[in-house]
Short mmCIF file of C-alpha atoms in Angstrom, two decimals:
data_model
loop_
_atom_site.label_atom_id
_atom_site.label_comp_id
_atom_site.label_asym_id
_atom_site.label_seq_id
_atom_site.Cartn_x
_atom_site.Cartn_y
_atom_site.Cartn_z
CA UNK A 1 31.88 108.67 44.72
CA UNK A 2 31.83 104.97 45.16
CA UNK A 3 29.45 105.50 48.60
CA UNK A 4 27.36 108.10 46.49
CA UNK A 5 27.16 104.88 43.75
CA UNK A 6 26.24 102.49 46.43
CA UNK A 7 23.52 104.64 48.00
CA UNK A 8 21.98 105.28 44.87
CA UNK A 9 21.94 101.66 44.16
CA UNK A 10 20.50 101.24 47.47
CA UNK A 11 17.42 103.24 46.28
CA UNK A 12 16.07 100.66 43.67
CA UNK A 13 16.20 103.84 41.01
CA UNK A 14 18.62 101.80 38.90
CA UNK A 15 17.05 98.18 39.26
CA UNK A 16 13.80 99.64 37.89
CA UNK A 17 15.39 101.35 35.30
CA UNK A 18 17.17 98.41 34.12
CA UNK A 19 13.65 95.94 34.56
CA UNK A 20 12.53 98.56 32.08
CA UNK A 21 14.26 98.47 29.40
CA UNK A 22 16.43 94.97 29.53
CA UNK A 23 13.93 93.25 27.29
CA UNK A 24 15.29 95.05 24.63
CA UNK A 25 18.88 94.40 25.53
CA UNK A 26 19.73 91.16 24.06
CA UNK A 27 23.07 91.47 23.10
CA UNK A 28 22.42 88.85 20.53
CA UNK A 29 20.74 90.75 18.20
CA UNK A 30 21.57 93.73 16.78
CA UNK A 31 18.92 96.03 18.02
CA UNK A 32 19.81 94.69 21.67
CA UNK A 33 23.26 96.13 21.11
CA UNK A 34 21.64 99.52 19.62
CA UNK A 35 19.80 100.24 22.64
CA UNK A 36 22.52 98.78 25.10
CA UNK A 37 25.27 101.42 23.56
CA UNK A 38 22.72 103.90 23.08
CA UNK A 39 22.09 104.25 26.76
CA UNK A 40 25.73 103.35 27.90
CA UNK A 41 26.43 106.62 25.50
CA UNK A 42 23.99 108.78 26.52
CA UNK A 43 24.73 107.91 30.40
CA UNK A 44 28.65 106.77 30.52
CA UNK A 45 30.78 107.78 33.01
CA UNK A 46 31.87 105.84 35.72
CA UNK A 47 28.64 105.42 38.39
CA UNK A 48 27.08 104.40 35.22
CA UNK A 49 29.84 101.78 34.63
CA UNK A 50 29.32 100.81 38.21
CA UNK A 51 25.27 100.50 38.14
CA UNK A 52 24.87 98.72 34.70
CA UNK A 53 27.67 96.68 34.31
CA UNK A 54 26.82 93.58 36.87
CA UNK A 55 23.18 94.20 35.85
CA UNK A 56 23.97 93.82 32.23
CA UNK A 57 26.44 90.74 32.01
CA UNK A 58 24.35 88.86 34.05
CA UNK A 59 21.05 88.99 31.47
CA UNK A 60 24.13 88.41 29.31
CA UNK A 61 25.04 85.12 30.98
CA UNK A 62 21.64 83.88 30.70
CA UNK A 63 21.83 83.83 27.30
CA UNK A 64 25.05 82.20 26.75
CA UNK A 65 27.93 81.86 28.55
CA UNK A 66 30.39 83.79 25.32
CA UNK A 67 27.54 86.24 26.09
CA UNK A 68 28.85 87.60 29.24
CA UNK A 69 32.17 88.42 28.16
CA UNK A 70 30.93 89.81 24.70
CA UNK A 71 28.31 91.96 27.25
CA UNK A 72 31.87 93.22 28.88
CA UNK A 73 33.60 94.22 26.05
CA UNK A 74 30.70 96.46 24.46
CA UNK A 75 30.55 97.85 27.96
CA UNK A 76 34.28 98.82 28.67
CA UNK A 77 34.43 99.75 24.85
CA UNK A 78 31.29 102.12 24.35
CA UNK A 79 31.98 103.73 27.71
CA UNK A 80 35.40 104.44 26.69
CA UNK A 81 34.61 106.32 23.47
CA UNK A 82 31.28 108.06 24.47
CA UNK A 83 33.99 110.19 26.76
CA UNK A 84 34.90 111.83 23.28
CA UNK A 85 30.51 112.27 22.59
CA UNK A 86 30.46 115.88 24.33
CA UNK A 87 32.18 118.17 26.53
CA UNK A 88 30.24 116.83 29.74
CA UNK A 89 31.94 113.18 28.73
CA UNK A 90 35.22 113.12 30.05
CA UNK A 91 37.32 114.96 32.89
CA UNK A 92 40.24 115.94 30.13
CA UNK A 93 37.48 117.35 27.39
CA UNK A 94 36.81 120.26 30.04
CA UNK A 95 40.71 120.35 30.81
CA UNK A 96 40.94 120.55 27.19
CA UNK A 97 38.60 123.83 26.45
CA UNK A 98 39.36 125.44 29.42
CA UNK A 99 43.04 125.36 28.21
CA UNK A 100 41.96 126.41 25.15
CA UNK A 101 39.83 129.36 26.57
CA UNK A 102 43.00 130.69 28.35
CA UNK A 103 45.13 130.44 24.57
CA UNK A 104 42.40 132.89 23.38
CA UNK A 105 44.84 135.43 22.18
CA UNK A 106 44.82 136.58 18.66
CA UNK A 107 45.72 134.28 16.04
CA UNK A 108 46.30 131.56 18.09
CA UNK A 109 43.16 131.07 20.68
CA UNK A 110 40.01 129.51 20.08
CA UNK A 111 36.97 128.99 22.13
CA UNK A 112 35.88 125.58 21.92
CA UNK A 113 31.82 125.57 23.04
CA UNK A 114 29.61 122.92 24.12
CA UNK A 115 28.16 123.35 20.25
CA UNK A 116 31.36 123.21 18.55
CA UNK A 117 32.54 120.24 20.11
CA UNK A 118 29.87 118.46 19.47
CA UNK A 119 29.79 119.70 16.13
CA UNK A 120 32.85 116.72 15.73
CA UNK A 121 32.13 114.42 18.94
CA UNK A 122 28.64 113.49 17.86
CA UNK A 123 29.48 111.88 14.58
CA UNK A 124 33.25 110.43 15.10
CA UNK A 125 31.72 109.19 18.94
CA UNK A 126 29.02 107.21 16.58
CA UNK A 127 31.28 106.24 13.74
CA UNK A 128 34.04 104.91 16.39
CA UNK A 129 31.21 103.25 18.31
CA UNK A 130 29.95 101.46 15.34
CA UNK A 131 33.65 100.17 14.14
CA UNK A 132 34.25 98.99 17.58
CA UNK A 133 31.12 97.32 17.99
CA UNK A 134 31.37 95.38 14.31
CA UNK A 135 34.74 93.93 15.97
CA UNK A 136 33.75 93.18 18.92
CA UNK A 137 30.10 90.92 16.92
#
Protein backbone atom coordinates (compact mmCIF):
# COMPACT_ATOMS: atom_id res chain seq x y z
CA UNK A 1 0.00 0.00 0.00
CA UNK A 2 2.64 2.40 1.09
CA UNK A 3 4.44 2.01 -2.70
CA UNK A 4 0.81 2.33 -4.21
CA UNK A 5 0.71 5.81 -1.82
CA UNK A 6 4.05 6.89 -3.01
CA UNK A 7 3.36 6.36 -6.72
CA UNK A 8 0.29 8.14 -6.58
CA UNK A 9 2.00 10.96 -4.93
CA UNK A 10 4.49 10.72 -7.57
CA UNK A 11 1.73 11.65 -10.11
CA UNK A 12 1.11 15.32 -8.91
CA UNK A 13 -2.86 14.15 -8.62
CA UNK A 14 -2.71 15.01 -4.92
CA UNK A 15 -0.49 18.29 -5.01
CA UNK A 16 -3.06 19.77 -7.39
CA UNK A 17 -5.78 18.74 -5.46
CA UNK A 18 -4.49 20.20 -2.40
CA UNK A 19 -3.30 23.81 -4.47
CA UNK A 20 -7.03 23.69 -5.05
CA UNK A 21 -8.66 23.85 -2.32
CA UNK A 22 -5.96 24.93 0.59
CA UNK A 23 -7.06 28.52 0.40
CA UNK A 24 -9.94 27.59 2.15
CA UNK A 25 -8.14 25.53 4.74
CA UNK A 26 -7.06 27.88 7.33
CA UNK A 27 -7.33 26.09 10.31
CA UNK A 28 -7.76 29.35 12.06
CA UNK A 29 -11.04 30.01 11.23
CA UNK A 30 -13.81 28.05 11.50
CA UNK A 31 -14.83 27.52 7.97
CA UNK A 32 -11.06 26.39 7.31
CA UNK A 33 -11.70 23.59 9.77
CA UNK A 34 -15.27 22.84 8.01
CA UNK A 35 -13.80 22.17 4.78
CA UNK A 36 -10.49 20.54 6.20
CA UNK A 37 -12.77 17.73 8.16
CA UNK A 38 -15.17 17.73 5.51
CA UNK A 39 -12.73 16.32 3.03
CA UNK A 40 -10.60 14.32 5.63
CA UNK A 41 -14.32 12.64 6.19
CA UNK A 42 -15.37 12.18 2.98
CA UNK A 43 -11.75 10.72 1.91
CA UNK A 44 -10.18 9.14 5.34
CA UNK A 45 -8.51 6.14 5.37
CA UNK A 46 -5.04 5.71 5.57
CA UNK A 47 -3.39 6.80 1.86
CA UNK A 48 -5.45 9.74 2.61
CA UNK A 49 -3.72 10.17 6.02
CA UNK A 50 -0.52 9.65 4.16
CA UNK A 51 -1.17 12.29 1.14
CA UNK A 52 -2.73 15.18 3.22
CA UNK A 53 -1.21 15.10 6.35
CA UNK A 54 2.50 16.68 5.52
CA UNK A 55 0.63 18.83 2.97
CA UNK A 56 -1.71 20.13 5.55
CA UNK A 57 0.52 20.89 8.72
CA UNK A 58 2.83 22.57 6.74
CA UNK A 59 0.15 25.51 5.42
CA UNK A 60 -0.52 24.99 9.12
CA UNK A 61 2.98 26.03 10.20
CA UNK A 62 2.88 29.01 8.13
CA UNK A 63 0.37 30.35 10.02
CA UNK A 64 1.61 29.80 13.41
CA UNK A 65 3.75 27.58 14.88
CA UNK A 66 0.58 26.14 17.72
CA UNK A 67 -0.93 25.81 14.21
CA UNK A 68 0.86 22.78 13.15
CA UNK A 69 0.18 20.70 15.99
CA UNK A 70 -3.54 21.92 16.26
CA UNK A 71 -3.47 20.93 12.14
CA UNK A 72 -2.32 17.27 13.64
CA UNK A 73 -4.75 16.73 16.06
CA UNK A 74 -7.92 17.56 13.77
CA UNK A 75 -6.17 15.23 11.38
CA UNK A 76 -5.51 12.07 13.58
CA UNK A 77 -8.94 12.93 15.29
CA UNK A 78 -11.42 13.36 12.22
CA UNK A 79 -9.75 10.44 10.47
CA UNK A 80 -10.30 8.35 13.40
CA UNK A 81 -14.06 8.86 13.72
CA UNK A 82 -15.04 9.22 9.98
CA UNK A 83 -14.11 5.18 10.16
CA UNK A 84 -17.58 4.96 12.03
CA UNK A 85 -19.25 7.55 8.79
CA UNK A 86 -20.19 4.36 6.55
CA UNK A 87 -19.62 0.84 5.95
CA UNK A 88 -16.73 1.58 3.30
CA UNK A 89 -14.89 3.51 6.47
CA UNK A 90 -13.21 1.06 8.39
CA UNK A 91 -11.80 -2.63 7.93
CA UNK A 92 -13.93 -3.88 11.25
CA UNK A 93 -17.42 -2.08 9.96
CA UNK A 94 -17.37 -4.80 7.03
CA UNK A 95 -16.08 -7.49 9.65
CA UNK A 96 -18.89 -6.25 11.59
CA UNK A 97 -21.96 -6.82 8.93
CA UNK A 98 -20.57 -9.63 7.45
CA UNK A 99 -20.72 -11.24 10.96
CA UNK A 100 -23.89 -10.05 11.28
CA UNK A 101 -25.08 -11.42 7.81
CA UNK A 102 -23.94 -14.96 8.91
CA UNK A 103 -26.23 -14.47 12.57
CA UNK A 104 -29.19 -14.05 10.14
CA UNK A 105 -31.21 -16.75 11.72
CA UNK A 106 -34.59 -16.07 13.07
CA UNK A 107 -34.95 -13.92 15.94
CA UNK A 108 -31.60 -13.24 16.36
CA UNK A 109 -29.95 -12.11 12.77
CA UNK A 110 -30.04 -8.93 11.18
CA UNK A 111 -28.77 -7.63 7.96
CA UNK A 112 -27.01 -4.54 8.46
CA UNK A 113 -26.96 -2.60 4.72
CA UNK A 114 -24.92 0.09 3.42
CA UNK A 115 -28.40 2.26 4.08
CA UNK A 116 -28.96 1.18 7.49
CA UNK A 117 -25.70 1.87 8.71
CA UNK A 118 -25.59 4.95 7.60
CA UNK A 119 -28.91 5.54 8.77
CA UNK A 120 -26.75 5.94 12.45
CA UNK A 121 -23.03 6.62 11.11
CA UNK A 122 -23.95 9.78 9.27
CA UNK A 123 -25.26 11.76 12.16
CA UNK A 124 -23.22 10.31 15.38
CA UNK A 125 -19.84 10.48 12.70
CA UNK A 126 -20.92 14.43 12.51
CA UNK A 127 -22.02 14.94 16.06
CA UNK A 128 -18.64 13.12 17.37
CA UNK A 129 -16.72 15.14 14.79
CA UNK A 130 -18.09 18.36 15.96
CA UNK A 131 -17.46 17.56 19.93
CA UNK A 132 -14.01 16.58 19.09
CA UNK A 133 -13.26 19.42 17.05
CA UNK A 134 -14.79 22.14 19.81
CA UNK A 135 -11.97 20.46 22.14
CA UNK A 136 -9.46 20.34 20.16
CA UNK A 137 -10.28 24.89 19.14
Amino acid sequence: MLITVEGFDRTGFPSLLWDSVEKYTNIDTTSGVAVVSLVILVLSNVPTVLLLGHRMAAAAAMVSPGSEKKAWLILAWVSTVAGNLSLLGSAANLIVCEQARRAALPPLGYTLTFGNHLKFGLPSTLIVTAVGLNIIK
